[in-house]
C-alpha cells in the first residue's frame, strides 16, 4: 500500500467537501495551493461558468480531475421522464469529457414517487447505464457506478452494494471492454461483510475507477450531511484502502465529506489543511 | 399467501410498538382485546415484575409469545465484559422459556468502544451464539438472529444481512439440528437485492423463526425512532411476506414500530386499531 504521509499529490478533493460556498475558480486555486493532486467538481459548480475555461484553470493548476459528480437519477415514473434524465446525463457526460475527468460518477437514483418496486428501478438503471456506455467509451470517460449505503435505498440509490454494481458492470459490459467501473466510497461500503470478496472481484475486472474517503461517526445523527473527517469515525479506512490497492487501483484517494454542521461551517483553508493532515489516517 | 384481512389473530404486537408507556399487564389486556393472536415483550417490560405471573397473564389472555426481545450485545472490549454479556443473555433466555416464547431475539451489537474491527465483532458474535445454542435447544427457545439495517453497523449490529445471518446459522448448526434461526424484519432487509435469494435459502433450512413488519418512510429523518406504520412508506411488504411464507414460515406477522414522534405520542388504543386496520397493507 502506498504511503500517503506528506503526499497530498496522491489525493484529490471532491468539491462537496468544501460545501460549494465559493466560486469554482477559488476552490481550484485553494486545492492546488494545499498540494493536492486532483479535484472532483460537481455539476452545480459549473452552473453559469464556461466549461472550457474551468477545464483550462484546472489543467493550469496541475490538477487531475478524478471524477465529475454526478448523474441525474435514472429510475423515472414515465418514459418521458426517463428520456429527459438520459439526455441530462449525456450532456453531463460530455462536460465530464471537456473537463478531462477520468470518470463520470453514476448515482443511481431510486424509487420514483408512488413506486415500491425496487426491481423495476434497478432495471431502469441498467437500461440507462447501457444507453450511456457507447458514448462514454467514445469520450474516454468511464461511468463510475457508486453504490450508496442502503440507508439511501428509498430515495437516492437502488444500487446498494459493490456486488450489485459489479453485476451491473458485467451485464452491460460482459466482455470487460471497459467504459464502466466502480466508485468505491468507504462511507457506503464499510459495513459489508462481503466487502473484501467484492473488492477482489472488482480487481479481477479492473473495475475500480475511483476511491472516496470520509468517516462514519457514531452515533450517526444525520445520514446525509454529517459525515466525518477521516479518523473521527469507526471505518477501518487503511484496511479498505489496502484491499482497494491490492485490487489494482493506482488512482488518487479522493476526500468527499458532506458535513453541513461541522466542516461546512469552518473556513475552507482549515478543512483543506485538516484533509491533508488526516491522510495518515487513510 | 395467507389473507390477513380481518385476521388479527394471525398477527402479534411487539410491545415496542406502544412505546413501553404502560405496565405490561395493561398491554397484554389491550393486545388481546383487539383480537391479536400474539405478543412479543421486551426485557424492560418485565423489570420489577414476576416472570411467572406475566407468563400466566399472557397465557390466560390467549396470546402466543412470538418473541422475547432482546439479547445484550455480544462484542465486548474485554473477556470479562463478554462473559458478563453472555451471562445476561443466558438469564434472558431462561426468562424467554418461562414466558413460553417461541424465540429469543438476538440483536448482535457491534464495535466495542475504540474498535474499528468489524471482523472481530462478528467472530465474538459467532462465539456467543454458539455458547448459547445448547441451552436454547434444551429450553426449546430458538435463537432468532435478527440482522439489522446496515445503518446500525457502527453501534448496534455487526450482523447486517440475511445472508450473513444464514452463514452464522450454518456455522453454529451445520447439521440443521435447529435451535437457531432468523428474525426477518422488513425494515432491515427490504433494500437488499439478494433478499429473494436469501429467503429461498432460509426456507431450505427452515430458518425463519419470526417475521416483523413496519415501514420505511421517505425521507428518513431518524433511522432509529421514526419507523412507519405499514402502508406509510416504500417497502413492498406484501411482496416480502409472500416470499417469507413461500419459504415455509407459518408463524404470526409481528408488528414492531419504533416511533417516538408519531405513534408513541398517540393513545395505545389508536395505535392498536391502526395496526389491525393496516394488516391489509401487509
JSON list of C-alpha atoms in Angstrom, two decimals, chain A residues 110-252:
[
{"chain": "A", "resi": 110, "resn": "UNK", "atom": "CA", "xyz": [-34.20, 5.00, -6.64]},
{"chain": "A", "resi": 111, "resn": "UNK", "atom": "CA", "xyz": [-37.96, 4.66, -6.36]},
{"chain": "A", "resi": 112, "resn": "UNK", "atom": "CA", "xyz": [-39.93, 7.21, -8.40]},
{"chain": "A", "resi": 113, "resn": "UNK", "atom": "CA", "xyz": [-42.79, 8.79, -6.42]},
{"chain": "A", "resi": 114, "resn": "UNK", "atom": "CA", "xyz": [-45.50, 6.26, -5.70]},
{"chain": "A", "resi": 115, "resn": "UNK", "atom": "CA", "xyz": [-43.39, 3.22, -6.51]},
{"chain": "A", "resi": 116, "resn": "UNK", "atom": "CA", "xyz": [-42.40, 0.42, -4.16]},
{"chain": "A", "resi": 117, "resn": "UNK", "atom": "CA", "xyz": [-40.76, -1.62, -6.92]},
{"chain": "A", "resi": 118, "resn": "UNK", "atom": "CA", "xyz": [-37.00, -1.67, -6.37]},
{"chain": "A", "resi": 119, "resn": "UNK", "atom": "CA", "xyz": [-36.60, -4.33, -9.03]},
{"chain": "A", "resi": 120, "resn": "UNK", "atom": "CA", "xyz": [-38.13, -2.03, -11.64]},
{"chain": "A", "resi": 121, "resn": "UNK", "atom": "CA", "xyz": [-35.85, 0.81, -10.54]},
{"chain": "A", "resi": 122, "resn": "UNK", "atom": "CA", "xyz": [-32.85, -1.48, -10.91]},
{"chain": "A", "resi": 123, "resn": "UNK", "atom": "CA", "xyz": [-33.90, -2.47, -14.42]},
{"chain": "A", "resi": 124, "resn": "UNK", "atom": "CA", "xyz": [-34.28, 1.21, -15.39]},
{"chain": "A", "resi": 125, "resn": "UNK", "atom": "CA", "xyz": [-30.80, 1.87, -14.04]},
{"chain": "A", "resi": 126, "resn": "UNK", "atom": "CA", "xyz": [-29.34, -0.94, -16.10]},
{"chain": "A", "resi": 127, "resn": "UNK", "atom": "CA", "xyz": [-31.10, 0.29, -19.21]},
{"chain": "A", "resi": 128, "resn": "UNK", "atom": "CA", "xyz": [-29.81, 3.83, -18.64]},
{"chain": "A", "resi": 129, "resn": "UNK", "atom": "CA", "xyz": [-26.22, 2.83, -17.99]},
{"chain": "A", "resi": 130, "resn": "UNK", "atom": "CA", "xyz": [-26.30, 0.61, -21.04]},
{"chain": "A", "resi": 131, "resn": "UNK", "atom": "CA", "xyz": [-27.60, 3.51, -23.13]},
{"chain": "A", "resi": 132, "resn": "UNK", "atom": "CA", "xyz": [-24.75, 5.79, -21.99]},
{"chain": "A", "resi": 133, "resn": "UNK", "atom": "CA", "xyz": [-21.94, 3.30, -22.33]},
{"chain": "A", "resi": 134, "resn": "UNK", "atom": "CA", "xyz": [-21.19, 3.74, -26.03]},
{"chain": "A", "resi": 135, "resn": "UNK", "atom": "CA", "xyz": [-20.76, 7.50, -25.75]},
{"chain": "A", "resi": 136, "resn": "UNK", "atom": "CA", "xyz": [-18.71, 7.10, -22.56]},
{"chain": "A", "resi": 137, "resn": "UNK", "atom": "CA", "xyz": [-16.29, 4.85, -24.41]},
{"chain": "A", "resi": 138, "resn": "UNK", "atom": "CA", "xyz": [-16.07, 7.24, -27.35]},
{"chain": "A", "resi": 139, "resn": "UNK", "atom": "CA", "xyz": [-15.34, 10.12, -24.98]},
{"chain": "A", "resi": 140, "resn": "UNK", "atom": "CA", "xyz": [-12.87, 8.15, -22.87]},
{"chain": "A", "resi": 141, "resn": "UNK", "atom": "CA", "xyz": [-14.78, 8.83, -19.66]},
{"chain": "A", "resi": 142, "resn": "UNK", "atom": "CA", "xyz": [-15.55, 5.80, -17.52]},
{"chain": "A", "resi": 143, "resn": "UNK", "atom": "CA", "xyz": [-19.02, 5.51, -15.98]},
{"chain": "A", "resi": 144, "resn": "UNK", "atom": "CA", "xyz": [-18.19, 5.02, -12.29]},
{"chain": "A", "resi": 145, "resn": "UNK", "atom": "CA", "xyz": [-21.10, 3.26, -10.62]},
{"chain": "A", "resi": 146, "resn": "UNK", "atom": "CA", "xyz": [-21.21, 4.36, -7.00]},
{"chain": "A", "resi": 147, "resn": "UNK", "atom": "CA", "xyz": [-23.31, 2.10, -4.81]},
{"chain": "A", "resi": 148, "resn": "UNK", "atom": "CA", "xyz": [-24.68, 4.16, -1.94]},
{"chain": "A", "resi": 149, "resn": "UNK", "atom": "CA", "xyz": [-25.22, 2.98, 1.61]},
{"chain": "A", "resi": 150, "resn": "UNK", "atom": "CA", "xyz": [-28.52, 1.05, 1.93]},
{"chain": "A", "resi": 151, "resn": "UNK", "atom": "CA", "xyz": [-29.88, 3.84, 4.12]},
{"chain": "A", "resi": 152, "resn": "UNK", "atom": "CA", "xyz": [-30.44, 5.72, 0.84]},
{"chain": "A", "resi": 153, "resn": "UNK", "atom": "CA", "xyz": [-32.31, 2.89, -0.88]},
{"chain": "A", "resi": 154, "resn": "UNK", "atom": "CA", "xyz": [-35.66, 4.64, -0.59]},
{"chain": "A", "resi": 155, "resn": "UNK", "atom": "CA", "xyz": [-34.82, 7.83, -2.37]},
{"chain": "A", "resi": 156, "resn": "UNK", "atom": "CA", "xyz": [-31.25, 8.12, -3.64]},
{"chain": "A", "resi": 157, "resn": "UNK", "atom": "CA", "xyz": [-29.86, 4.81, -4.84]},
{"chain": "A", "resi": 158, "resn": "UNK", "atom": "CA", "xyz": [-31.35, 1.48, -5.73]},
{"chain": "A", "resi": 159, "resn": "UNK", "atom": "CA", "xyz": [-27.74, 0.35, -6.14]},
{"chain": "A", "resi": 160, "resn": "UNK", "atom": "CA", "xyz": [-26.69, -0.56, -2.60]},
{"chain": "A", "resi": 161, "resn": "UNK", "atom": "CA", "xyz": [-23.62, -2.81, -2.71]},
{"chain": "A", "resi": 162, "resn": "UNK", "atom": "CA", "xyz": [-20.42, -3.32, -4.65]},
{"chain": "A", "resi": 163, "resn": "UNK", "atom": "CA", "xyz": [-21.61, -6.77, -5.70]},
{"chain": "A", "resi": 164, "resn": "UNK", "atom": "CA", "xyz": [-24.72, -5.27, -7.28]},
{"chain": "A", "resi": 165, "resn": "UNK", "atom": "CA", "xyz": [-22.57, -2.69, -9.05]},
{"chain": "A", "resi": 166, "resn": "UNK", "atom": "CA", "xyz": [-20.26, -5.43, -10.34]},
{"chain": "A", "resi": 167, "resn": "UNK", "atom": "CA", "xyz": [-23.26, -7.43, -11.54]},
{"chain": "A", "resi": 168, "resn": "UNK", "atom": "CA", "xyz": [-24.35, -4.34, -13.45]},
{"chain": "A", "resi": 169, "resn": "UNK", "atom": "CA", "xyz": [-20.88, -3.82, -14.94]},
{"chain": "A", "resi": 170, "resn": "UNK", "atom": "CA", "xyz": [-20.89, -7.40, -16.17]},
{"chain": "A", "resi": 171, "resn": "UNK", "atom": "CA", "xyz": [-24.41, -7.10, -17.55]},
{"chain": "A", "resi": 172, "resn": "UNK", "atom": "CA", "xyz": [-23.65, -4.07, -19.70]},
{"chain": "A", "resi": 173, "resn": "UNK", "atom": "CA", "xyz": [-20.00, -4.90, -20.42]},
{"chain": "A", "resi": 174, "resn": "UNK", "atom": "CA", "xyz": [-19.80, -8.69, -20.45]},
{"chain": "A", "resi": 175, "resn": "UNK", "atom": "CA", "xyz": [-16.55, -8.73, -22.35]},
{"chain": "A", "resi": 176, "resn": "UNK", "atom": "CA", "xyz": [-14.80, -6.34, -19.94]},
{"chain": "A", "resi": 177, "resn": "UNK", "atom": "CA", "xyz": [-14.11, -3.94, -22.80]},
{"chain": "A", "resi": 178, "resn": "UNK", "atom": "CA", "xyz": [-14.22, -1.12, -20.26]},
{"chain": "A", "resi": 179, "resn": "UNK", "atom": "CA", "xyz": [-16.03, 2.18, -20.03]},
{"chain": "A", "resi": 180, "resn": "UNK", "atom": "CA", "xyz": [-17.85, 1.19, -16.88]},
{"chain": "A", "resi": 181, "resn": "UNK", "atom": "CA", "xyz": [-16.45, 0.62, -13.40]},
{"chain": "A", "resi": 182, "resn": "UNK", "atom": "CA", "xyz": [-16.92, 1.43, -9.73]},
{"chain": "A", "resi": 183, "resn": "UNK", "atom": "CA", "xyz": [-16.57, 4.39, -7.43]},
{"chain": "A", "resi": 184, "resn": "UNK", "atom": "CA", "xyz": [-15.76, 2.83, -4.06]},
{"chain": "A", "resi": 185, "resn": "UNK", "atom": "CA", "xyz": [-16.66, 5.15, -1.18]},
{"chain": "A", "resi": 186, "resn": "UNK", "atom": "CA", "xyz": [-15.77, 3.85, 2.27]},
{"chain": "A", "resi": 187, "resn": "UNK", "atom": "CA", "xyz": [-18.86, 5.51, 3.78]},
{"chain": "A", "resi": 188, "resn": "UNK", "atom": "CA", "xyz": [-21.14, 3.41, 1.61]},
{"chain": "A", "resi": 189, "resn": "UNK", "atom": "CA", "xyz": [-19.43, 0.03, 1.71]},
{"chain": "A", "resi": 190, "resn": "UNK", "atom": "CA", "xyz": [-17.57, -0.29, 5.03]},
{"chain": "A", "resi": 191, "resn": "UNK", "atom": "CA", "xyz": [-20.32, -2.30, 6.78]},
{"chain": "A", "resi": 192, "resn": "UNK", "atom": "CA", "xyz": [-20.48, -5.04, 4.12]},
{"chain": "A", "resi": 193, "resn": "UNK", "atom": "CA", "xyz": [-19.32, -8.48, 5.23]},
{"chain": "A", "resi": 194, "resn": "UNK", "atom": "CA", "xyz": [-18.73, -9.25, 1.55]},
{"chain": "A", "resi": 195, "resn": "UNK", "atom": "CA", "xyz": [-16.54, -6.19, 1.07]},
{"chain": "A", "resi": 196, "resn": "UNK", "atom": "CA", "xyz": [-13.20, -7.97, 0.82]},
{"chain": "A", "resi": 197, "resn": "UNK", "atom": "CA", "xyz": [-14.55, -10.52, -1.64]},
{"chain": "A", "resi": 198, "resn": "UNK", "atom": "CA", "xyz": [-16.25, -7.82, -3.70]},
{"chain": "A", "resi": 199, "resn": "UNK", "atom": "CA", "xyz": [-13.02, -5.82, -3.95]},
{"chain": "A", "resi": 200, "resn": "UNK", "atom": "CA", "xyz": [-11.15, -8.92, -5.09]},
{"chain": "A", "resi": 201, "resn": "UNK", "atom": "CA", "xyz": [-13.83, -9.50, -7.69]},
{"chain": "A", "resi": 202, "resn": "UNK", "atom": "CA", "xyz": [-13.56, -5.86, -8.78]},
{"chain": "A", "resi": 203, "resn": "UNK", "atom": "CA", "xyz": [-9.83, -6.29, -9.11]},
{"chain": "A", "resi": 204, "resn": "UNK", "atom": "CA", "xyz": [-10.21, -9.22, -11.47]},
{"chain": "A", "resi": 205, "resn": "UNK", "atom": "CA", "xyz": [-12.15, -6.99, -13.84]},
{"chain": "A", "resi": 206, "resn": "UNK", "atom": "CA", "xyz": [-10.01, -3.89, -13.21]},
{"chain": "A", "resi": 207, "resn": "UNK", "atom": "CA", "xyz": [-13.22, -2.15, -12.31]},
{"chain": "A", "resi": 208, "resn": "UNK", "atom": "CA", "xyz": [-12.19, 0.27, -9.56]},
{"chain": "A", "resi": 209, "resn": "UNK", "atom": "CA", "xyz": [-12.25, 3.72, -11.11]},
{"chain": "A", "resi": 210, "resn": "UNK", "atom": "CA", "xyz": [-12.44, 5.99, -8.07]},
{"chain": "A", "resi": 211, "resn": "UNK", "atom": "CA", "xyz": [-11.86, 5.68, -4.33]},
{"chain": "A", "resi": 212, "resn": "UNK", "atom": "CA", "xyz": [-13.54, 8.07, -1.89]},
{"chain": "A", "resi": 213, "resn": "UNK", "atom": "CA", "xyz": [-12.80, 8.54, 1.80]},
{"chain": "A", "resi": 214, "resn": "UNK", "atom": "CA", "xyz": [-14.50, 10.14, 4.78]},
{"chain": "A", "resi": 215, "resn": "UNK", "atom": "CA", "xyz": [-15.63, 8.51, 8.04]},
{"chain": "A", "resi": 216, "resn": "UNK", "atom": "CA", "xyz": [-18.75, 7.14, 9.75]},
{"chain": "A", "resi": 217, "resn": "UNK", "atom": "CA", "xyz": [-19.45, 8.86, 13.03]},
{"chain": "A", "resi": 218, "resn": "UNK", "atom": "CA", "xyz": [-21.08, 7.06, 15.96]},
{"chain": "A", "resi": 219, "resn": "UNK", "atom": "CA", "xyz": [-23.79, 7.81, 16.79]},
{"chain": "A", "resi": 220, "resn": "UNK", "atom": "CA", "xyz": [-24.95, 8.88, 13.37]},
{"chain": "A", "resi": 221, "resn": "UNK", "atom": "CA", "xyz": [-27.32, 11.81, 13.65]},
{"chain": "A", "resi": 222, "resn": "UNK", "atom": "CA", "xyz": [-27.86, 12.78, 10.01]},
{"chain": "A", "resi": 223, "resn": "UNK", "atom": "CA", "xyz": [-27.00, 10.13, 7.47]},
{"chain": "A", "resi": 224, "resn": "UNK", "atom": "CA", "xyz": [-26.88, 12.61, 4.62]},
{"chain": "A", "resi": 225, "resn": "UNK", "atom": "CA", "xyz": [-24.97, 15.64, 5.85]},
{"chain": "A", "resi": 226, "resn": "UNK", "atom": "CA", "xyz": [-23.00, 14.61, 8.91]},
{"chain": "A", "resi": 227, "resn": "UNK", "atom": "CA", "xyz": [-20.14, 12.56, 7.52]},
{"chain": "A", "resi": 228, "resn": "UNK", "atom": "CA", "xyz": [-16.92, 12.55, 9.47]},
{"chain": "A", "resi": 229, "resn": "UNK", "atom": "CA", "xyz": [-13.36, 13.60, 8.71]},
{"chain": "A", "resi": 230, "resn": "UNK", "atom": "CA", "xyz": [-11.06, 10.60, 8.33]},
{"chain": "A", "resi": 231, "resn": "UNK", "atom": "CA", "xyz": [-10.14, 9.38, 11.80]},
{"chain": "A", "resi": 232, "resn": "UNK", "atom": "CA", "xyz": [-13.23, 10.77, 13.51]},
{"chain": "A", "resi": 233, "resn": "UNK", "atom": "CA", "xyz": [-15.33, 7.65, 13.00]},
{"chain": "A", "resi": 234, "resn": "UNK", "atom": "CA", "xyz": [-15.27, 3.88, 13.05]},
{"chain": "A", "resi": 235, "resn": "UNK", "atom": "CA", "xyz": [-14.32, 2.95, 9.49]},
{"chain": "A", "resi": 236, "resn": "UNK", "atom": "CA", "xyz": [-11.12, 0.96, 9.06]},
{"chain": "A", "resi": 237, "resn": "UNK", "atom": "CA", "xyz": [-10.01, 3.20, 6.20]},
{"chain": "A", "resi": 238, "resn": "UNK", "atom": "CA", "xyz": [-6.45, 1.84, 5.93]},
{"chain": "A", "resi": 239, "resn": "UNK", "atom": "CA", "xyz": [-7.79, -1.70, 5.77]},
{"chain": "A", "resi": 240, "resn": "UNK", "atom": "CA", "xyz": [-10.16, -0.82, 2.95]},
{"chain": "A", "resi": 241, "resn": "UNK", "atom": "CA", "xyz": [-7.52, 1.18, 1.06]},
{"chain": "A", "resi": 242, "resn": "UNK", "atom": "CA", "xyz": [-5.12, -1.75, 1.29]},
{"chain": "A", "resi": 243, "resn": "UNK", "atom": "CA", "xyz": [-7.75, -4.01, -0.32]},
{"chain": "A", "resi": 244, "resn": "UNK", "atom": "CA", "xyz": [-8.59, -1.40, -2.96]},
{"chain": "A", "resi": 245, "resn": "UNK", "atom": "CA", "xyz": [-4.94, -1.00, -3.94]},
{"chain": "A", "resi": 246, "resn": "UNK", "atom": "CA", "xyz": [-4.41, -4.77, -3.85]},
{"chain": "A", "resi": 247, "resn": "UNK", "atom": "CA", "xyz": [-7.24, -4.92, -6.38]},
{"chain": "A", "resi": 248, "resn": "UNK", "atom": "CA", "xyz": [-5.14, -2.81, -8.73]},
{"chain": "A", "resi": 249, "resn": "UNK", "atom": "CA", "xyz": [-6.34, 0.70, -8.02]},
{"chain": "A", "resi": 250, "resn": "UNK", "atom": "CA", "xyz": [-3.50, 3.15, -8.52]},
{"chain": "A", "resi": 251, "resn": "UNK", "atom": "CA", "xyz": [-5.53, 6.35, -8.78]},
{"chain": "A", "resi": 252, "resn": "UNK", "atom": "CA", "xyz": [-5.91, 9.14, -6.28]}
]
